[in-house]
CSV table of C-alpha atoms in Angstrom, one decimal:
chain,number,residue,atom,x,y,z
A,1,MET,CA,-21.0,-0.1,33.4
A,2,SER,CA,-23.1,2.9,32.5
A,3,GLN,CA,-23.7,3.7,28.9
A,4,ILE,CA,-20.8,5.6,27.4
A,5,THR,CA,-21.4,7.7,24.3
A,6,LEU,CA,-18.2,9.6,23.8
A,7,PHE,CA,-14.5,8.6,23.5
A,8,SER,CA,-13.6,11.4,25.8
A,9,GLU,CA,-15.3,9.6,28.7
A,10,LEU,CA,-13.0,6.5,28.4
A,11,GLY,CA,-9.9,8.0,30.0
A,12,LEU,CA,-7.8,8.3,26.9
A,13,SER,CA,-5.2,11.0,26.5
A,14,GLN,CA,-5.7,14.1,24.4
A,15,GLU,CA,-3.2,12.9,21.9
A,16,THR,CA,-5.1,9.7,21.3
A,17,LEU,CA,-8.5,11.5,21.2
A,18,ALA,CA,-7.1,13.8,18.5
A,19,ALA,CA,-6.0,10.7,16.5
A,20,ILE,CA,-9.5,9.3,16.9
A,21,THR,CA,-11.1,12.5,15.7
A,22,ALA,CA,-8.8,12.7,12.7
A,23,LYS,CA,-10.0,9.2,11.7
A,24,GLY,CA,-13.6,10.4,11.9
A,25,PHE,CA,-14.6,8.1,14.8
A,26,GLN,CA,-17.3,9.7,17.0
A,27,THR,CA,-18.6,7.2,19.5
A,28,PRO,CA,-17.2,4.0,20.8
A,29,THR,CA,-18.7,0.6,20.0
A,30,PRO,CA,-19.9,-1.5,22.9
A,31,VAL,CA,-16.7,-3.6,23.1
A,32,GLN,CA,-14.6,-0.4,23.0
A,33,ALA,CA,-16.7,1.3,25.7
A,34,GLU,CA,-16.5,-1.8,28.0
A,35,THR,CA,-12.9,-2.7,27.4
A,36,ILE,CA,-10.8,0.5,27.1
A,37,PRO,CA,-11.4,1.8,30.6
A,38,ARG,CA,-10.7,-1.6,32.1
A,39,ILE,CA,-7.4,-1.9,30.3
A,40,LEU,CA,-6.4,1.7,31.2
A,41,ASN,CA,-7.4,1.6,34.9
A,42,GLY,CA,-7.3,-2.1,35.8
A,43,THR,CA,-4.6,-4.8,36.2
A,44,ASN,CA,-6.6,-8.0,35.6
A,45,HIS,CA,-6.2,-10.2,32.5
A,46,ILE,CA,-9.2,-9.7,30.2
A,47,ILE,CA,-11.2,-12.0,27.9
A,48,ALA,CA,-13.4,-10.0,25.7
A,49,GLN,CA,-16.1,-11.8,23.7
A,50,ALA,CA,-17.5,-9.9,20.8
A,51,GLN,CA,-18.4,-10.4,17.2
A,52,THR,CA,-15.9,-9.8,14.4
A,53,GLY,CA,-16.3,-6.4,12.9
A,54,THR,CA,-17.2,-4.6,16.2
A,55,GLY,CA,-14.0,-2.6,16.6
A,56,LYS,CA,-11.9,-5.0,18.7
A,57,THR,CA,-8.6,-3.7,17.2
A,58,ALA,CA,-9.3,-0.2,18.6
A,59,ALA,CA,-10.6,-1.7,21.8
A,60,PHE,CA,-7.2,-3.0,22.7
A,61,GLY,CA,-5.1,-0.8,20.4
A,62,LEU,CA,-6.1,2.6,21.8
A,63,PRO,CA,-5.3,1.8,25.5
A,64,VAL,CA,-2.0,0.1,24.5
A,65,LEU,CA,-0.9,3.0,22.4
A,66,ASP,CA,-1.8,5.3,25.3
A,67,THR,CA,0.2,3.4,28.0
A,68,ILE,CA,3.4,2.1,26.4
A,69,ASP,CA,6.6,4.1,26.2
A,70,PHE,CA,7.6,4.7,22.6
A,71,ASN,CA,10.9,6.2,23.6
A,72,ALA,CA,12.0,2.8,24.9
A,73,LYS,CA,13.3,0.3,22.3
A,74,HIS,CA,12.2,-2.9,23.9
A,75,THR,CA,9.0,-4.7,22.9
A,76,GLN,CA,6.1,-3.9,25.2
A,77,ALA,CA,3.1,-5.3,23.4
A,78,LEU,CA,2.9,-8.5,21.4
A,79,ILE,CA,-0.3,-9.1,19.3
A,80,LEU,CA,-0.9,-12.6,17.9
A,81,VAL,CA,-3.3,-13.0,15.0
A,82,PRO,CA,-4.2,-16.0,12.9
A,83,THR,CA,-3.3,-14.8,9.4
A,84,ARG,CA,-0.8,-12.7,7.5
A,85,GLU,CA,-3.6,-10.5,6.1
A,86,LEU,CA,-4.9,-9.8,9.6
A,87,ALA,CA,-1.4,-8.9,10.8
A,88,GLY,CA,-1.1,-6.3,8.1
A,89,GLN,CA,-4.6,-5.0,8.8
A,90,VAL,CA,-4.0,-4.7,12.6
A,91,CYS,CA,-0.6,-3.1,12.1
A,92,ALA,CA,-2.1,-0.5,9.6
A,93,GLU,CA,-4.9,0.3,12.0
A,94,LEU,CA,-2.5,0.9,14.9
A,95,ILE,CA,-0.3,3.1,12.7
A,96,SER,CA,-3.3,5.1,11.5
A,97,LEU,CA,-4.2,5.8,15.2
A,98,SER,CA,-0.6,6.8,16.1
A,99,GLY,CA,1.2,7.7,12.8
A,100,GLN,CA,4.1,9.4,14.5
A,101,HIS,CA,5.2,6.1,16.0
A,102,LYS,CA,4.8,4.0,12.8
A,103,ASN,CA,8.4,2.9,12.8
A,104,THR,CA,8.0,1.2,16.2
A,105,ILE,CA,5.0,-0.8,15.2
A,106,VAL,CA,6.3,-3.9,13.4
A,107,PRO,CA,4.4,-6.6,11.5
A,108,VAL,CA,6.0,-10.1,11.6
A,109,TYR,CA,4.7,-13.0,9.6
A,110,GLY,CA,5.7,-15.7,7.1
A,111,GLY,CA,6.3,-14.8,3.5
A,112,GLN,CA,8.5,-11.8,4.3
A,113,PRO,CA,12.3,-12.0,4.3
A,114,MET,CA,13.5,-12.9,7.8
A,115,ASP,CA,16.4,-10.4,7.7
A,116,THR,CA,14.1,-7.5,6.9
A,117,GLN,CA,12.1,-8.3,10.0
A,118,CYS,CA,15.2,-8.7,12.1
A,119,ARG,CA,16.4,-5.2,11.1
A,120,ALA,CA,13.0,-3.7,11.9
A,121,LEU,CA,12.9,-5.5,15.3
A,122,LYS,CA,16.5,-4.4,16.1
A,123,ARG,CA,15.6,-0.7,15.4
A,124,GLY,CA,12.9,-1.1,18.1
A,125,GLY,CA,9.5,-2.8,17.8
A,126,CYS,CA,7.6,-1.3,20.8
A,127,ILE,CA,4.5,-3.1,19.4
A,128,VAL,CA,4.9,-6.3,17.4
A,129,VAL,CA,2.0,-7.8,15.4
A,130,GLY,CA,2.4,-11.3,14.0
A,131,THR,CA,1.4,-14.9,13.4
A,132,PRO,CA,2.3,-17.5,16.0
A,133,GLY,CA,4.7,-19.5,13.9
A,134,ARG,CA,6.9,-16.6,12.8
A,135,ILE,CA,6.8,-15.0,16.3
A,136,ILE,CA,8.2,-18.3,17.7
A,137,ASP,CA,10.9,-18.3,15.0
A,138,HIS,CA,12.0,-14.8,16.2
A,139,LEU,CA,11.8,-15.8,19.9
A,140,LYS,CA,14.0,-18.8,19.3
A,141,ARG,CA,16.5,-16.7,17.3
A,142,LYS,CA,16.4,-14.1,20.1
A,143,THR,CA,15.7,-11.5,17.5
A,144,LEU,CA,12.5,-10.8,19.4
A,145,ARG,CA,12.8,-10.4,23.2
A,146,VAL,CA,9.8,-10.3,25.4
A,147,ASP,CA,11.4,-10.2,28.9
A,148,GLN,CA,9.9,-6.7,29.5
A,149,LEU,CA,6.6,-7.4,27.8
A,150,GLN,CA,3.6,-5.5,29.3
A,151,TYR,CA,0.8,-6.9,27.1
A,152,LEU,CA,0.2,-10.1,25.2
A,153,ILE,CA,-2.9,-9.8,23.1
A,154,LEU,CA,-4.6,-12.7,21.4
A,155,ASP,CA,-6.8,-11.4,18.6
A,156,GLU,CA,-9.4,-13.7,17.0
A,157,ALA,CA,-8.3,-16.4,19.5
A,158,ASP,CA,-11.0,-18.8,18.4
A,159,GLU,CA,-9.8,-18.6,14.8
A,160,MET,CA,-6.2,-19.3,15.9
A,161,LEU,CA,-7.3,-22.4,17.8
A,162,ASN,CA,-9.4,-23.6,14.9
A,163,MET,CA,-6.3,-23.3,12.7
A,164,GLY,CA,-4.3,-25.5,15.1
A,165,PHE,CA,-2.2,-22.8,16.7
A,166,ILE,CA,-2.9,-23.9,20.3
A,167,GLU,CA,0.6,-25.3,20.9
A,168,ASP,CA,2.2,-22.3,19.3
A,169,ILE,CA,0.2,-19.9,21.5
A,170,GLU,CA,1.2,-21.9,24.6
A,171,SER,CA,4.9,-21.8,23.4
A,172,VAL,CA,4.7,-18.0,23.1
A,173,MET,CA,3.1,-17.7,26.6
A,174,GLU,CA,6.0,-19.7,28.0
A,175,TYR,CA,8.4,-17.0,26.9
A,176,THR,CA,6.5,-14.1,28.5
A,177,PRO,CA,7.1,-13.0,32.1
A,178,LYS,CA,4.5,-13.7,34.7
A,179,SER,CA,3.8,-10.0,35.0
A,180,THR,CA,2.6,-9.7,31.4
A,181,ARG,CA,-1.0,-8.8,31.1
A,182,ILE,CA,-3.0,-11.0,28.8
A,183,LEU,CA,-5.8,-9.6,26.7
A,184,LEU,CA,-7.8,-12.2,24.8
A,185,PHE,CA,-10.3,-11.2,22.1
A,186,SER,CA,-12.6,-13.8,20.6
A,187,ALA,CA,-16.0,-14.0,18.8
A,188,THR,CA,-16.8,-17.3,20.7
A,189,MET,CA,-15.8,-19.1,23.9
A,190,PRO,CA,-15.2,-22.7,23.0
A,191,ASP,CA,-13.9,-25.1,25.6
A,192,ARG,CA,-10.4,-24.9,24.2
A,193,ILE,CA,-10.3,-21.2,25.1
A,194,ARG,CA,-11.6,-21.9,28.6
A,195,THR,CA,-8.9,-24.6,29.1
A,196,LEU,CA,-6.2,-22.2,27.8
A,197,ALA,CA,-7.5,-19.5,30.2
A,198,SER,CA,-7.6,-21.8,33.2
A,199,LYS,CA,-3.9,-22.7,32.6
A,200,TYR,CA,-2.4,-19.3,31.6
A,201,ILE,CA,-4.9,-16.6,32.5
A,202,PRO,CA,-5.9,-16.9,36.2
A,203,ASP,CA,-8.4,-14.4,37.7
A,204,TYR,CA,-9.4,-12.9,34.3
A,205,GLU,CA,-12.2,-10.5,33.8
A,206,HIS,CA,-14.8,-11.7,31.2
A,207,ILE,CA,-16.4,-9.1,29.1
A,208,LYS,CA,-19.2,-10.4,26.9
A,209,ILE,CA,-20.9,-8.1,24.4
A,210,LYS,CA,-24.4,-9.0,23.3
A,211,SER,CA,-24.5,-10.3,19.8
A,212,GLU,CA,-26.3,-8.1,17.3
A,213,ALA,CA,-26.3,-7.4,13.6
A,214,VAL,CA,-23.0,-5.8,12.7
A,215,THR,CA,-24.2,-2.7,10.9
A,216,THR,CA,-23.5,1.0,11.2
A,217,PRO,CA,-25.9,3.9,10.6
A,218,LEU,CA,-23.3,5.4,8.3
A,219,THR,CA,-23.5,2.5,5.9
A,220,GLU,CA,-26.3,2.2,3.3
A,221,GLN,CA,-27.0,-1.4,2.3
A,222,LEU,CA,-28.6,-2.0,-1.1
A,223,TYR,CA,-29.0,-5.0,-3.4
A,224,PHE,CA,-30.1,-5.4,-7.0
A,225,GLU,CA,-31.7,-8.4,-8.6
A,226,VAL,CA,-29.8,-8.9,-11.9
A,227,LYS,CA,-29.6,-11.8,-14.3
A,228,ASN,CA,-26.3,-13.5,-14.4
A,229,ARG,CA,-25.5,-12.3,-17.9
A,230,ASP,CA,-26.1,-8.7,-16.9
A,231,LYS,CA,-24.1,-8.6,-13.7
A,232,PHE,CA,-20.9,-7.2,-15.2
A,233,GLU,CA,-22.7,-4.3,-17.0
A,234,ALA,CA,-24.6,-3.5,-13.8
A,235,LEU,CA,-21.3,-3.5,-11.9
A,236,CYS,CA,-19.8,-1.0,-14.4
A,237,ARG,CA,-22.8,1.3,-14.1
A,238,ILE,CA,-22.5,1.3,-10.4
A,239,ILE,CA,-18.8,2.2,-10.5
A,240,ASP,CA,-19.5,5.0,-13.1
A,241,HIS,CA,-22.4,6.4,-11.1
A,242,GLN,CA,-20.2,7.0,-8.0
A,243,VAL,CA,-17.6,9.8,-7.7
A,244,ASP,CA,-14.1,8.5,-6.8
A,245,PHE,CA,-15.4,4.9,-6.5
A,246,TYR,CA,-13.4,2.5,-4.3
A,247,GLY,CA,-14.7,-0.9,-3.5
A,248,MET,CA,-14.1,-4.7,-3.0
A,249,ILE,CA,-15.8,-7.3,-5.2
A,250,PHE,CA,-16.3,-10.7,-3.8
A,251,CYS,CA,-16.4,-13.6,-6.3
A,252,ARG,CA,-17.3,-17.3,-5.9
A,253,THR,CA,-14.1,-18.7,-7.5
A,254,LYS,CA,-10.5,-17.7,-8.2
A,255,ARG,CA,-11.3,-18.0,-11.9
A,256,ASP,CA,-14.2,-15.5,-11.5
A,257,VAL,CA,-11.8,-13.1,-9.8
A,258,ASP,CA,-9.3,-13.3,-12.6
A,259,GLU,CA,-12.0,-13.0,-15.3
A,260,ILE,CA,-13.7,-10.0,-13.8
A,261,ASN,CA,-10.4,-8.3,-13.0
A,262,ASN,CA,-9.3,-8.7,-16.6
A,263,LYS,CA,-12.6,-7.4,-18.0
A,264,LEU,CA,-12.4,-4.3,-15.7
A,265,ILE,CA,-8.9,-3.5,-16.8
A,266,GLN,CA,-10.0,-3.8,-20.5
A,267,ARG,CA,-12.7,-1.3,-19.7
A,268,GLY,CA,-10.2,1.2,-18.4
A,269,TYR,CA,-10.7,0.7,-14.6
A,270,THR,CA,-7.9,0.4,-12.1
A,271,SER,CA,-8.3,-3.1,-10.7
A,272,GLU,CA,-6.2,-5.7,-8.8
A,273,PRO,CA,-7.1,-9.3,-8.0
A,274,ILE,CA,-6.5,-11.1,-4.7
A,275,HIS,CA,-6.9,-14.8,-4.0
A,276,GLY,CA,-5.0,-17.8,-2.7
A,277,ASP,CA,-3.0,-18.4,-5.9
A,278,ILE,CA,-1.4,-15.0,-5.8
A,279,ASN,CA,1.9,-15.2,-4.0
A,280,GLN,CA,2.4,-13.4,-0.7
A,281,THR,CA,4.7,-10.7,-2.1
A,282,GLN,CA,2.0,-9.6,-4.5
A,283,ARG,CA,-0.7,-9.8,-1.9
A,284,SER,CA,1.4,-7.7,0.5
A,285,GLU,CA,1.8,-5.0,-2.2
A,286,GLU,CA,-1.8,-5.0,-3.1
A,287,HIS,CA,-3.4,-5.5,0.4
A,288,THR,CA,-7.0,-5.2,-1.1
A,289,SER,CA,-8.6,-5.0,-4.5
A,290,GLU,CA,-9.5,-1.5,-5.4
A,291,LEU,CA,-11.5,-0.1,-8.2
A,292,GLN,CA,-11.6,3.5,-9.4
A,293,SER,CA,-13.7,5.0,-12.2
A,294,PRO,CA,-11.7,6.0,-15.2
A,295,ASP,CA,-11.4,9.7,-16.0
C-alpha cells in the first residue's frame, strides 16, 4: 500500500473525521493506515501484528464506528481484551471518538455488578468490550446475544493466550455466526495464535507492521540523575514547574506507591494510588493516578 499521510485518505466518513480532528489526531499511524481501509473496503478476516502503543484501538475502532448501525439495538461488534483495565481504556477511547453514541458502547468485565451490566446490555449494546470470562457468563445467561454479530475483535491476543484464555476465546467463537468478521490484533505471532487462526480464521489477511521505537515527535523525553534521597523533592519541583500538571508515577513496589501518594497528599497535591491491593471498585473510580499542582 502506498504511503498514506492523512486520515481523510482512508475512506472514513466526515462525521468520524470530525471526531478525529476534535481529538487532535493529524496523521494515521502505520497500523491505522494499513488496517482501516482494509476493514472498510474488504471482507476478509484480518490478523494485524503491531507493537503495543501504536494506535491499534483506533485502527479497529474507527472503521467499526463507521460501519455499524447505532439505531439498531443488537450487538454488532464484540471486542475481547485480556484485562479489566484495558476494557475500560478501549471503551473510553471508542466513546471519545463517537461521544453521541456513548450509551451503546458497553464495558463488561468482572468486578462490576452483573445486574448493572445486564441492564446496560438490555438497553442496547451495539459495541460490547469485555474480558473473556465475563463475556461467556453473559452469553450463557443469554443477556448478551451475538447472533447478528458483524465483528469479533481480539485485542492483545497474545496477552490473552499468555493469561490462559485460549479455551474461553474458542468458546466465544463458537457462539458467533460464521458470517462474523474476525479482526485479531497482536504484538507477536506465537504458534498458539497460528493454530487458533487455522481453526477459526480461514483465508485471513496478515498485516505486519515493522517494529520500531514507539515514540512520537510530540513527546519530549527527559531523564534526571538524582540520588535516591532527593527523588521526592525533585518530583515536587517538576510538578510545581509545570502549569496544570497531570501525570503518572510508576513505582517499584505497592508500598512505594502508598508512601509516595501519602507524601504528595501531605504536600497539598491531588493524588490517587493504584495497585493490585486496591479493590476493583476503587480502581474503576480512579482509572489512573493523577497529580495536579496545588493552587
